[in-house]
Coordinates of C-alpha atoms in Angstrom, one line a residue:
Chain F
X1 CA 27.7 -24.0 39.7
X2 CA 29.9 -22.3 42.4
X3 CA 28.1 -19.0 41.6
X4 CA 24.7 -20.7 42.0
X5 CA 25.7 -21.9 45.5
X6 CA 27.1 -18.5 46.4
X7 CA 23.7 -16.9 45.6
X8 CA 22.0 -19.7 47.4
X9 CA 24.1 -19.1 50.5
X10 CA 23.6 -15.3 50.3
X11 CA 19.9 -15.5 50.3
X12 CA 19.7 -18.2 52.9
X13 CA 21.0 -16.2 55.8
X14 CA 20.9 -18.1 59.1
X15 CA 17.8 -16.2 60.0
X16 CA 15.9 -17.4 57.0
X17 CA 16.4 -21.0 58.1
X18 CA 15.9 -20.6 61.8
X19 CA 13.5 -17.6 62.0
X20 CA 11.1 -18.0 59.1
X21 CA 9.6 -21.4 59.9
X22 CA 8.5 -20.2 63.4
X23 CA 6.7 -17.2 61.8
X24 CA 5.1 -19.5 59.2
X25 CA 4.1 -21.7 62.2
X26 CA 2.4 -18.8 64.0
X27 CA 0.8 -17.1 61.0
X28 CA 0.1 -20.1 58.7
X29 CA -0.5 -19.4 55.0
X30 CA -0.6 -15.7 55.8
X31 CA 3.2 -15.9 55.9
X32 CA 3.3 -17.1 52.3
X33 CA 4.1 -13.4 51.7
X34 CA 7.8 -14.4 52.4
X35 CA 8.0 -15.7 48.8
X36 CA 6.8 -12.7 46.9
X37 CA 8.6 -10.2 49.2
X38 CA 11.9 -11.7 48.3
X39 CA 10.9 -11.2 44.6
X40 CA 9.8 -7.6 45.4
X41 CA 13.4 -6.8 46.5
X42 CA 14.6 -7.5 42.9
X43 CA 11.7 -5.5 41.5
X44 CA 12.7 -2.5 43.6
X45 CA 16.3 -3.0 42.5
X46 CA 15.3 -2.7 38.9
X47 CA 14.1 0.8 39.5
X48 CA 17.4 2.2 40.7
X49 CA 20.2 -0.3 40.2
X50 CA 20.8 0.4 36.5
X51 CA 21.5 4.1 37.0
X52 CA 23.3 3.5 40.3
X53 CA 25.6 1.0 38.8
X54 CA 26.7 3.3 36.0
X55 CA 27.2 6.2 38.4
X56 CA 29.2 3.9 40.7
X57 CA 31.4 3.1 37.7
X58 CA 31.8 6.7 36.7
X59 CA 32.6 8.1 40.2
X60 CA 34.2 5.0 41.7
X61 CA 31.6 4.8 44.5
X62 CA 32.0 2.2 47.2
X63 CA 29.4 2.7 49.9
X64 CA 25.8 4.0 49.9
X65 CA 27.1 7.0 51.9
X66 CA 29.6 7.7 49.1
X67 CA 26.6 8.2 46.9
X68 CA 24.6 10.3 49.4
X69 CA 27.7 12.5 49.8
X70 CA 28.2 12.9 46.1
X71 CA 24.6 13.7 45.5
X72 CA 23.8 16.1 48.4
X73 CA 27.2 17.3 49.5
X74 CA 25.9 17.7 53.0
X75 CA 27.5 16.5 56.2
X76 CA 24.2 16.4 58.0
X77 CA 22.5 14.2 55.5
X78 CA 25.5 11.8 55.1
X79 CA 26.0 11.5 58.9
X80 CA 22.3 10.9 59.6
X81 CA 22.0 8.3 56.7
X82 CA 25.2 6.6 58.0
X83 CA 23.7 6.4 61.5
X84 CA 20.5 4.9 60.2
X85 CA 22.4 2.4 58.2
X86 CA 24.6 1.4 61.2
X87 CA 21.4 0.9 63.2
X88 CA 20.0 -1.3 60.5
X89 CA 23.2 -3.3 60.2
X90 CA 23.5 -3.7 64.0
X91 CA 20.0 -5.0 64.1
X92 CA 20.7 -7.4 61.4
X93 CA 23.7 -8.8 63.3
X94 CA 21.6 -9.0 66.4
X95 CA 19.1 -11.1 64.5
X96 CA 21.8 -13.5 63.5
X97 CA 23.0 -13.9 67.1
X98 CA 19.5 -14.6 68.3
X99 CA 18.8 -17.0 65.4
X100 CA 21.8 -19.2 66.3
X101 CA 21.0 -19.2 70.0
X102 CA 17.5 -20.3 69.3
X103 CA 18.6 -22.9 66.7
X104 CA 21.2 -24.6 69.0
X105 CA 18.9 -24.5 72.0
X106 CA 16.0 -26.1 70.0
X107 CA 18.2 -28.7 68.3
X108 CA 19.6 -30.0 71.6
X109 CA 16.2 -29.9 73.3
X110 CA 17.3 -27.2 75.7
X111 CA 20.3 -29.2 76.9
X112 CA 22.5 -26.4 75.6
X113 CA 20.7 -23.2 76.7
X114 CA 20.1 -20.2 74.5
X115 CA 22.8 -18.1 76.0
X116 CA 25.5 -20.7 75.6
X117 CA 24.4 -21.0 71.9
X118 CA 25.1 -17.3 71.4
X119 CA 28.5 -17.5 73.1
X120 CA 29.3 -20.6 71.1
X121 CA 28.5 -18.7 67.9
X122 CA 30.7 -15.8 68.8
X123 CA 33.6 -18.2 69.5
X124 CA 33.1 -19.9 66.2
X125 CA 32.8 -16.6 64.4
X126 CA 36.1 -15.4 65.8
X127 CA 37.9 -18.7 65.1
X128 CA 36.5 -18.8 61.6
X129 CA 37.6 -15.3 60.8
X130 CA 41.0 -15.9 62.5
X131 CA 41.8 -19.1 60.6
X132 CA 39.8 -18.7 57.4
X133 CA 41.5 -15.9 55.5
X134 CA 40.7 -14.9 52.0
X135 CA 41.4 -18.0 50.0
X136 CA 38.7 -20.0 51.7
X137 CA 35.9 -17.7 50.8
X138 CA 34.9 -19.3 47.5
X139 CA 35.1 -22.8 48.9
X140 CA 33.3 -22.0 52.1
X141 CA 30.4 -20.4 50.2
X142 CA 30.1 -23.5 48.0
X143 CA 30.3 -26.0 50.9
X144 CA 28.0 -23.9 53.0
X145 CA 25.5 -23.7 50.1
X146 CA 25.7 -27.4 49.5
X147 CA 25.3 -28.2 53.2
X148 CA 22.3 -25.9 53.5
X149 CA 20.7 -27.1 50.3
X150 CA 21.1 -30.7 51.3
X151 CA 20.1 -30.1 54.9
X152 CA 17.0 -28.0 54.3
X153 CA 15.7 -30.4 51.6
X154 CA 16.3 -33.4 53.9
X155 CA 14.5 -31.5 56.7
X156 CA 11.6 -31.0 54.4
X157 CA 11.5 -34.5 53.0
X158 CA 12.1 -36.1 56.4
X159 CA 9.2 -34.0 57.8
X160 CA 7.0 -35.0 55.0
X161 CA 7.8 -38.7 55.6
X162 CA 7.8 -38.9 59.4
X163 CA 5.5 -36.1 60.5
X164 CA 2.9 -35.9 57.7
X165 CA 2.6 -33.8 54.7
X166 CA 0.7 -30.6 53.9
X167 CA -2.7 -32.3 53.9
X168 CA -2.4 -33.3 57.5
X169 CA -1.1 -29.8 58.4
X170 CA -4.2 -28.4 56.6
X171 CA -6.5 -30.7 58.6
X172 CA -4.9 -29.6 61.8
X173 CA -5.3 -25.9 60.9
X174 CA -8.9 -26.4 59.7
X175 CA -9.8 -28.0 63.0
X176 CA -7.8 -25.7 65.4
X177 CA -7.1 -22.4 63.7
X178 CA -8.9 -21.9 60.3
X179 CA -7.6 -18.3 60.2
X180 CA -4.1 -19.8 59.4
X181 CA -5.5 -21.5 56.3
X182 CA -7.9 -18.8 55.0
X183 CA -7.1 -16.0 52.6
X184 CA -6.0 -13.0 54.8
X185 CA -8.5 -10.3 55.5
X186 CA -8.5 -7.0 57.4
X187 CA -5.4 -6.7 59.6
X188 CA -3.7 -9.7 58.1
X189 CA -4.1 -8.3 54.6
X190 CA -2.7 -5.0 55.6
X191 CA 0.3 -6.8 57.2
X192 CA 0.8 -8.7 53.9
X193 CA 0.8 -5.4 52.0
X194 CA 3.1 -3.6 54.5
X195 CA 5.6 -6.5 54.5
X196 CA 5.8 -6.5 50.7
X197 CA 6.5 -2.7 50.6
X198 CA 8.7 -2.6 53.7
X199 CA 10.9 -5.6 52.9
X200 CA 10.9 -4.9 49.2
X201 CA 12.4 -1.4 49.7
X202 CA 14.2 -2.1 53.0
X203 CA 16.1 -5.1 51.9
X204 CA 17.0 -3.5 48.5
X205 CA 18.7 -0.6 50.3
X206 CA 20.6 -2.7 52.9
X207 CA 24.0 -1.2 52.9
X208 CA 25.8 -4.4 52.2
X209 CA 23.4 -5.3 49.4
X210 CA 23.7 -1.8 48.0
X211 CA 27.5 -2.2 48.0
X212 CA 27.2 -5.2 45.9
X213 CA 25.8 -3.1 43.1
X214 CA 28.9 -0.9 43.2
X215 CA 31.3 -3.9 43.4
X216 CA 29.6 -6.0 40.6
X217 CA 32.2 -7.0 38.0
X218 CA 30.1 -5.9 35.1
X219 CA 26.6 -4.9 34.2
X220 CA 26.2 -8.4 32.7
X221 CA 27.1 -10.1 36.0
X222 CA 24.7 -7.8 37.8
X223 CA 21.9 -8.6 35.4
X224 CA 22.5 -12.3 35.6
X225 CA 22.5 -12.3 39.4
X226 CA 19.2 -10.4 39.5
X227 CA 17.6 -12.9 37.2
X228 CA 18.7 -15.8 39.4
X229 CA 17.7 -14.1 42.5
X230 CA 14.2 -13.6 41.1
X231 CA 13.6 -17.4 41.1
X232 CA 15.6 -18.2 44.2
X233 CA 12.8 -17.4 46.7
X234 CA 10.8 -20.5 45.6
X235 CA 13.7 -22.7 46.7
X236 CA 14.7 -20.7 49.8
X237 CA 11.8 -18.9 51.4
X238 CA 9.3 -21.4 49.8
X239 CA 11.0 -24.4 51.3
X240 CA 11.4 -23.0 54.8
X241 CA 7.8 -21.8 54.7
X242 CA 6.7 -25.4 54.0
X243 CA 8.8 -26.6 56.9
X244 CA 7.0 -24.1 59.2
X245 CA 3.6 -25.3 58.0
X246 CA 4.5 -28.9 58.6
X247 CA 5.5 -28.0 62.1
X248 CA 1.9 -27.0 62.8
X249 CA 0.8 -30.7 62.6
X250 CA 4.0 -31.9 64.3
X251 CA 3.8 -29.6 67.4
X252 CA 0.3 -28.1 67.4
X253 CA 0.3 -26.2 70.7
X254 CA 3.5 -24.3 71.0
X255 CA 3.6 -20.9 72.7
X256 CA 5.2 -18.0 70.8
X257 CA 8.5 -18.4 72.7
X258 CA 8.5 -22.2 72.2
X259 CA 7.8 -21.9 68.5
X260 CA 11.0 -19.9 68.1
X261 CA 12.9 -23.1 68.4
X262 CA 10.7 -25.0 65.9
X263 CA 13.5 -25.8 63.4
X264 CA 15.7 -27.2 66.1
X265 CA 12.8 -29.3 67.5
X266 CA 11.9 -30.7 64.0
X267 CA 15.6 -31.4 63.3
X268 CA 15.9 -33.1 66.7
X269 CA 12.8 -35.3 66.0
X270 CA 14.2 -36.3 62.6
X271 CA 17.8 -37.0 63.9
X272 CA 16.3 -39.6 66.3
X273 CA 14.8 -41.5 63.3
X274 CA 18.0 -43.0 61.8
X275 CA 21.7 -42.3 61.2
X276 CA 21.1 -40.8 57.8
X277 CA 18.8 -38.1 59.2
X278 CA 21.1 -37.6 62.1
X279 CA 24.0 -36.7 59.9
X280 CA 21.9 -34.7 57.5
X281 CA 20.7 -32.5 60.5
X282 CA 24.3 -32.1 61.7
X283 CA 25.1 -31.0 58.2
X284 CA 22.1 -28.6 58.2
X285 CA 23.3 -26.9 61.4
X286 CA 26.8 -26.8 60.2
X287 CA 25.5 -25.0 57.1
X288 CA 23.3 -22.7 59.2
X289 CA 26.2 -21.7 61.4
X290 CA 28.5 -21.1 58.4
X291 CA 25.7 -19.0 56.8
X292 CA 25.3 -17.0 59.9
X293 CA 29.0 -16.5 60.3
X294 CA 29.5 -15.4 56.7
X295 CA 26.5 -13.1 56.8
X296 CA 27.6 -11.6 60.1
X297 CA 31.1 -11.2 58.8
X298 CA 30.1 -9.3 55.7
X299 CA 27.7 -7.2 57.7
X300 CA 30.5 -6.4 60.2
X301 CA 32.7 -5.5 57.3
X302 CA 30.1 -3.1 55.9
X303 CA 29.5 -1.7 59.4
X304 CA 33.2 -1.0 59.9
X305 CA 33.7 0.4 56.5
X306 CA 30.9 2.9 57.1
X307 CA 32.6 3.9 60.4
X308 CA 36.1 4.1 58.9
X309 CA 35.4 5.3 55.4
X310 CA 32.3 7.4 55.8
X311 CA 32.2 8.8 59.3
X312 CA 35.7 8.8 60.7
X313 CA 37.6 9.1 57.5
X314 CA 35.4 11.7 55.9
X315 CA 34.3 13.9 58.8
X316 CA 36.2 13.2 62.0
X317 CA 39.8 12.9 60.9
X318 CA 40.1 13.1 57.1
X319 CA 43.9 13.4 57.4
X320 CA 44.4 10.2 59.4
X321 CA 46.4 7.4 57.9
X322 CA 44.6 4.6 56.2
X323 CA 45.7 2.2 58.9
X324 CA 44.3 4.4 61.6
X325 CA 41.0 4.8 59.8
X326 CA 40.7 1.0 59.5
X327 CA 41.7 0.4 63.0
X328 CA 39.0 2.8 64.3
X329 CA 36.4 1.0 62.1
X330 CA 37.5 -2.4 63.4
X331 CA 37.5 -1.4 67.0
X332 CA 34.0 0.2 66.8
X333 CA 32.8 -2.9 65.0
X334 CA 34.1 -5.1 67.9
X335 CA 32.6 -2.7 70.5
X336 CA 29.2 -3.0 68.6
X337 CA 29.4 -6.8 68.7
X338 CA 29.9 -6.7 72.5
X339 CA 26.9 -4.4 72.9
X340 CA 24.8 -6.6 70.6
X341 CA 25.8 -9.7 72.6
X342 CA 24.6 -8.0 75.7
X343 CA 21.2 -7.3 74.0
X344 CA 21.0 -10.8 72.5
X345 CA 21.5 -12.2 76.0
X346 CA 17.9 -11.3 76.7
X347 CA 16.3 -10.9 73.3
X348 CA 13.9 -8.0 73.1
X349 CA 11.2 -9.8 71.2
X350 CA 10.7 -12.6 68.8
X351 CA 12.8 -12.8 65.6
X352 CA 9.9 -11.4 63.6
X353 CA 9.7 -8.2 65.7
X354 CA 13.4 -7.6 65.5
X355 CA 13.2 -8.1 61.7
X356 CA 10.5 -5.5 61.2
X357 CA 12.0 -2.9 63.6
X358 CA 15.2 -3.0 61.5
X359 CA 13.4 -2.1 58.3
X360 CA 11.4 0.7 60.0
X361 CA 14.5 2.7 60.4
X362 CA 16.5 1.6 57.4
X363 CA 13.8 2.4 55.0
X364 CA 14.0 6.1 55.9
X365 CA 17.1 6.5 53.8
X366 CA 15.3 5.4 50.7
X367 CA 14.1 8.9 49.5
X368 CA 17.7 10.2 49.7
X369 CA 19.1 7.1 48.0
X370 CA 16.5 6.5 45.3
X371 CA 14.7 9.8 44.7
X372 CA 18.0 11.6 44.6
X373 CA 18.9 9.5 41.6
X374 CA 16.1 10.9 39.4
X375 CA 14.9 14.2 40.8
X376 CA 17.4 16.9 40.4
X377 CA 15.3 19.5 42.3
X378 CA 15.4 17.4 45.4
X379 CA 16.3 19.8 48.2
X380 CA 19.1 18.8 50.6
X381 CA 17.5 20.4 53.7
X382 CA 14.1 18.8 52.8
X383 CA 15.8 15.4 52.6
X384 CA 17.5 15.9 56.0
X385 CA 14.3 17.0 57.7
X386 CA 12.2 14.3 56.0
X387 CA 14.7 11.5 57.1
X388 CA 14.9 12.8 60.6
X389 CA 11.1 13.3 61.0
X390 CA 10.4 9.9 59.4
X391 CA 12.7 8.1 61.7
X392 CA 11.3 9.8 64.8
X393 CA 7.8 9.1 63.8
X394 CA 8.6 5.4 63.0
X395 CA 10.4 4.9 66.2
X396 CA 7.7 6.7 68.3
X397 CA 4.9 4.6 66.7
X398 CA 6.9 1.4 67.2
X399 CA 7.7 2.0 70.9
X400 CA 4.2 3.2 71.6
X401 CA 2.8 0.1 69.8
X402 CA 0.7 2.4 67.7
X403 CA -0.3 1.2 64.3
X404 CA -3.0 3.4 62.7
X405 CA -5.1 1.5 60.2
X406 CA -2.9 -1.6 60.8
X407 CA -0.1 0.0 58.7
X408 CA 3.4 -0.6 60.0
X409 CA 5.1 2.4 61.7
X410 CA 7.9 2.4 59.2
X411 CA 5.5 3.1 56.3
X412 CA 4.0 6.0 58.2
X413 CA 7.5 7.3 58.8
X414 CA 8.3 6.8 55.1
X415 CA 5.1 8.6 54.0
X416 CA 5.9 11.6 56.2
X417 CA 9.5 11.5 55.0
X418 CA 8.5 11.5 51.4
X419 CA 5.9 14.2 51.9
X420 CA 8.4 16.5 53.6
X421 CA 11.0 15.8 50.8
X422 CA 8.6 16.5 48.0
X423 CA 6.9 19.5 49.7
X424 CA 10.2 21.0 50.8
X425 CA 11.8 20.6 47.3
X426 CA 8.8 22.1 45.6
X427 CA 8.6 25.1 47.9
X428 CA 12.3 25.9 48.2
X429 CA 13.7 24.3 45.0
X430 CA 17.2 22.8 44.6
X431 CA 19.3 24.0 47.5
X432 CA 22.4 25.0 45.4
X433 CA 23.9 24.2 42.0
X434 CA 26.4 21.7 43.3
X435 CA 23.7 19.8 45.2
X436 CA 21.7 18.9 42.1
X437 CA 21.8 15.4 40.6
X438 CA 25.3 14.7 39.2
X439 CA 24.3 15.4 35.7
X440 CA 26.4 16.9 33.0
X441 CA 25.4 20.5 33.7
X442 CA 27.0 20.6 37.1
X443 CA 30.5 22.1 36.9
X444 CA 31.8 20.7 40.1
X445 CA 30.8 17.2 39.0
X446 CA 32.1 17.6 35.5
X447 CA 35.6 18.0 36.9
X448 CA 35.3 14.7 38.8
X449 CA 33.6 12.6 36.3
X450 CA 35.2 10.4 33.8
X451 CA 33.7 11.2 30.4
X452 CA 31.1 8.5 29.5
X453 CA 31.2 7.0 26.1
X454 CA 27.7 8.2 25.4
X455 CA 28.8 11.8 25.8
X456 CA 31.7 11.7 23.5
X457 CA 31.3 9.0 21.0
X458 CA 34.4 9.9 19.1
X459 CA 36.7 10.1 22.1
X460 CA 40.3 8.8 21.9
X461 CA 40.7 5.1 22.7
X462 CA 41.7 4.3 26.3
X463 CA 45.4 4.8 27.0
X464 CA 47.5 2.0 28.6
X465 CA 47.5 4.1 31.8
X466 CA 43.8 4.3 31.9
X467 CA 43.6 0.6 31.3
X468 CA 46.0 0.0 34.1
X469 CA 43.9 2.2 36.4
X470 CA 40.7 0.3 35.6
X471 CA 42.5 -3.1 36.1
X472 CA 43.8 -2.0 39.5
X473 CA 40.4 -0.6 40.5
X474 CA 38.9 -4.0 39.6
X475 CA 41.5 -5.9 41.6
X476 CA 41.0 -3.6 44.5
X477 CA 37.2 -4.1 44.5
X478 CA 37.8 -7.8 44.4
X479 CA 40.1 -7.6 47.4
X480 CA 37.5 -5.6 49.4
X481 CA 34.9 -8.3 48.5
X482 CA 37.2 -11.1 49.5
X483 CA 38.2 -9.5 52.7
X484 CA 34.8 -10.1 54.2
X485 CA 36.4 -13.0 56.0
X486 CA 39.5 -11.3 57.4
X487 CA 37.6 -8.8 59.5
X488 CA 39.0 -10.2 62.7
X489 CA 42.4 -10.9 61.4
X490 CA 45.1 -10.7 64.1
X491 CA 47.5 -9.1 61.6
X492 CA 47.7 -5.3 61.7
X493 CA 47.9 -4.8 58.0
X494 CA 45.1 -2.8 56.6
X495 CA 43.3 -5.7 55.0
X496 CA 39.9 -4.3 55.5
X497 CA 40.1 -1.7 52.8
X498 CA 43.4 -1.7 51.2
X499 CA 44.4 1.7 50.1
X500 CA 43.9 2.4 46.5
X501 CA 46.1 5.0 44.7
X502 CA 44.1 8.0 43.6
X503 CA 43.4 8.4 40.0
X504 CA 45.6 11.5 39.8
X505 CA 48.4 9.8 41.6
X506 CA 48.3 7.0 39.1
X507 CA 47.6 8.8 35.9
X508 CA 49.7 11.9 36.8
X509 CA 52.9 10.0 37.3
X510 CA 55.3 9.8 34.4
X511 CA 55.5 6.0 34.3
X512 CA 56.6 4.8 30.9
X513 CA 53.7 3.0 29.1
X514 CA 55.8 0.0 28.7
X515 CA 56.0 -0.6 32.4
X516 CA 52.3 -0.6 33.1
X517 CA 50.9 -2.3 30.0
Chain R
X1 CA 27.4 5.0 16.5
X2 CA 25.8 6.2 19.7
X3 CA 24.1 3.4 21.5
X4 CA 20.5 3.8 22.8
X5 CA 20.4 3.7 26.6
X6 CA 17.4 2.1 28.1
X7 CA 16.4 2.1 31.8
X8 CA 13.5 0.2 33.2
X9 CA 12.4 3.2 35.3
X10 CA 11.7 5.2 32.1
X11 CA 9.5 2.5 30.5
X12 CA 5.7 2.8 31.0
X13 CA 5.3 -0.9 30.2
X14 CA 7.5 -1.8 33.2
X15 CA 5.5 0.4 35.6
X16 CA 2.2 -1.0 34.4
X17 CA 3.5 -4.6 34.5
X18 CA 4.9 -4.3 38.0
X19 CA 1.7 -2.4 39.1
X20 CA -0.6 -5.1 37.9
X21 CA 1.6 -7.9 39.3
X22 CA 1.9 -6.1 42.7
X23 CA -1.8 -5.8 42.9
X24 CA -2.3 -9.4 42.1
X25 CA 0.3 -10.7 44.5
X26 CA -1.6 -9.1 47.4
X27 CA -4.5 -11.4 48.2
X28 CA -7.3 -8.8 48.6
X29 CA -9.5 -10.3 45.9
X30 CA -10.3 -13.6 47.6
X31 CA -13.5 -14.1 49.7
X32 CA -12.5 -13.4 53.3
X33 CA -11.1 -16.4 55.1
X34 CA -11.9 -18.8 52.3
X35 CA -9.6 -21.8 51.8
X36 CA -11.6 -24.5 50.1
X37 CA -10.8 -26.2 47.7
X38 CA -7.5 -27.6 48.9
X39 CA -5.0 -29.0 46.4
X40 CA -2.4 -31.3 48.0
X41 CA -3.2 -29.7 51.3
X42 CA -2.6 -26.2 49.9
X43 CA -5.4 -23.7 49.8
X44 CA -6.4 -22.6 46.3
X45 CA -5.6 -18.9 47.0
X46 CA -2.1 -19.8 48.0
X47 CA -1.5 -21.6 44.7
X48 CA -2.8 -18.5 42.8
X49 CA -0.4 -16.3 44.8
X50 CA 2.5 -18.7 44.0
X51 CA 1.5 -18.6 40.3
X52 CA 1.5 -14.7 40.4
X53 CA 4.9 -14.7 42.1
X54 CA 6.2 -16.9 39.3
X55 CA 4.8 -14.5 36.8
X56 CA 6.5 -11.6 38.7
X57 CA 9.8 -13.5 38.4
X58 CA 9.3 -14.1 34.7
X59 CA 8.4 -10.4 34.2
X60 CA 11.6 -9.4 36.1
X61 CA 13.6 -11.6 33.7
X62 CA 12.0 -9.9 30.7
X63 CA 12.7 -6.4 32.1
X64 CA 16.3 -7.3 32.9
X65 CA 17.0 -8.8 29.5
X66 CA 15.2 -6.3 27.3
X67 CA 14.6 -3.1 29.2
X68 CA 18.0 -2.5 30.8
X69 CA 21.0 -1.4 28.8
X70 CA 22.9 1.6 30.1
X71 CA 26.1 0.7 28.3
X72 CA 28.1 1.2 31.5
X73 CA 30.4 -1.6 30.6
X74 CA 31.3 -0.4 27.1
X75 CA 34.6 1.2 28.2
X76 CA 35.5 -2.2 29.8
X77 CA 34.6 -4.1 26.6
X78 CA 36.7 -1.9 24.4
X79 CA 39.9 -3.4 25.9

C-alpha cells in the first residue's frame, strides 16, 4: 500500500495538479492526449529499460552520463549530454516553482500574489529539507499520496456536485467552442501526435527517471513498477483532465493568464461551500506543496549529482576529495535555484510552453542513450554532431516560433539528430574499438565487467566477499535514494552521495571471510 | 542450464502491437470535428481513445510479464 502511494505521489508532480487542468480548460478534449502520453512513457521504457538495467547492474552505473561515458568514452559527448540534461532538469524545477506560485495565488483569489507564493514555496522547501531528514521519506510519500488522492478526488466530486458534471461542460463547449469538443483535426491532430512522441521519449529519458532504472532493487521490482505505472494515468492525468473540463462550465470566459490559476479558483469556490470541502482543499494544497517539494528535491539531487559526479568529479577535478565534489554539486545546485527563482519571478510563458520547451532539448540525448544500447557501429563523432545540431535546430525553431507542418521543433531537431547519427555512422563506421557497445568482444570492457551468469554457466558460486560487496552496493544505492530529502542539510557530511569503496578496494583486501559474512 | 534471455525490443510481436496501438491512440480516423453522440457528456471519440489507452496498458502488462526476462537478478537470487 505504501508502495502504491509512493508511485501515486511520483506521477502526481505538483505541475500535474496545477498545470494540467488549465491546459485541458484551454484545449478541451484535445488535451485528452495527457492520458495516453503517460502510458507512452512506459512503452518507450520497455524498449530500453531491460537491457539498461542489466548493464547498470553489471557496470554499477548510477547516472545517465555514466552510461554515455561507458558507451562512447568521449568527453565531448558526455559533457554535452550532461549540459542538455541539466537544462532539462533546471526547466523542470522552474515549472514546479511557477506551478506553486499560480496555485497559491489562485486559491487565495489573488490575496497572496504569485511572487509571494514562489517565495513561500522556497522557504517551505528549505525548511522541509532542513528538518525532514532521511527517515521521514517513506512516511511523507505516503501522507503526501493520501492527501493528494483525497484532495484531487474531493475536488472532482465537489466540482461535479456544485458546478455541474461533464454534460453541462459539454453543453457549454458545444455552444461556445465546439472545437474543444470535436475530434482533433489538422494542427490539433499534429500537436496530439507530437505530444505523444515528445513526452513519451522525453519523460522516459528524464535523468532522475533514468536513474531509477539503475537504482531499482531488482528486475522484479522494476517490472512491477512499470505495470502499475501503466494504469496510473487513468487515476492521475485522467482525473485532473476532468477537473479542467468541468472548469469550462464553471468559469467559461477566462483569458490564458487567468486560466493558469484554474485549480486554485475551483478549490476556492468549493472551500466556500462547507467546512468539509474547506479542509479537503487545505489538504489538497498541502499535498500539492509536498509533491512539489519532493519532486523539486529529487530533481535538485539529480542536478547536483550530475555536476559533482559527472562534470566536476570526472573532468574538472578527478582527484578532488569526495567531500569537495559534493560541496561543488550542492553549491551549483543552490546557485541554479537562485537563477530559476529570478526567472520564475516573471514566468516566460504559460506552464504548457515551459513544459514543451523542456522536452525539446532533453529529447536530443535520446539517440546517444537508446541507440547506443543496440547499435554497435554508432559513431561517437556522429552522435556528438547530431546532438549539437539537433539542439541548435530545436532551439532556433522554438525561439523563432517556426513550426513547419505544425510539427514541434524538438521533433525536427530529433529527426536531424538521428539522420546525422545514422548517416555519420554508416559513412565512417564505429570510431574505435573501445567505443563500440560494451559487448563481450571489447577488451577494455571485458576487464571492467563482472562476468554475467549467462556467459559462464558453470562459474564458481559467489564468495562471501562478493556477497558482501553486493550487499554494500545495495545499501549504498538505497542511501542515495533516501538522501533525496537531505539535499539542503546544514551538516557538512557528504550525505548526498556517500563514498562507496571501490570493488578492488573491497575485494582486494585480505579480510578474513568470517569478518564479512 | 543456460536460461533464455528475452527482451521486448527483439520481439516482432511487441513492435507490431505497439505500432497498431500507437496508430489507434492518435485520433486521425474520426470525421473532422465530430463529437456526437455524447455519452455522459463525453464525446464518442474520447471514449474510444480511452478504451485504446486501456488496451495499451494491458498490452504493456503482457509485454512486461511475458516478453522481458534478462536474468539480471540471477546472481542476486543465488544468495
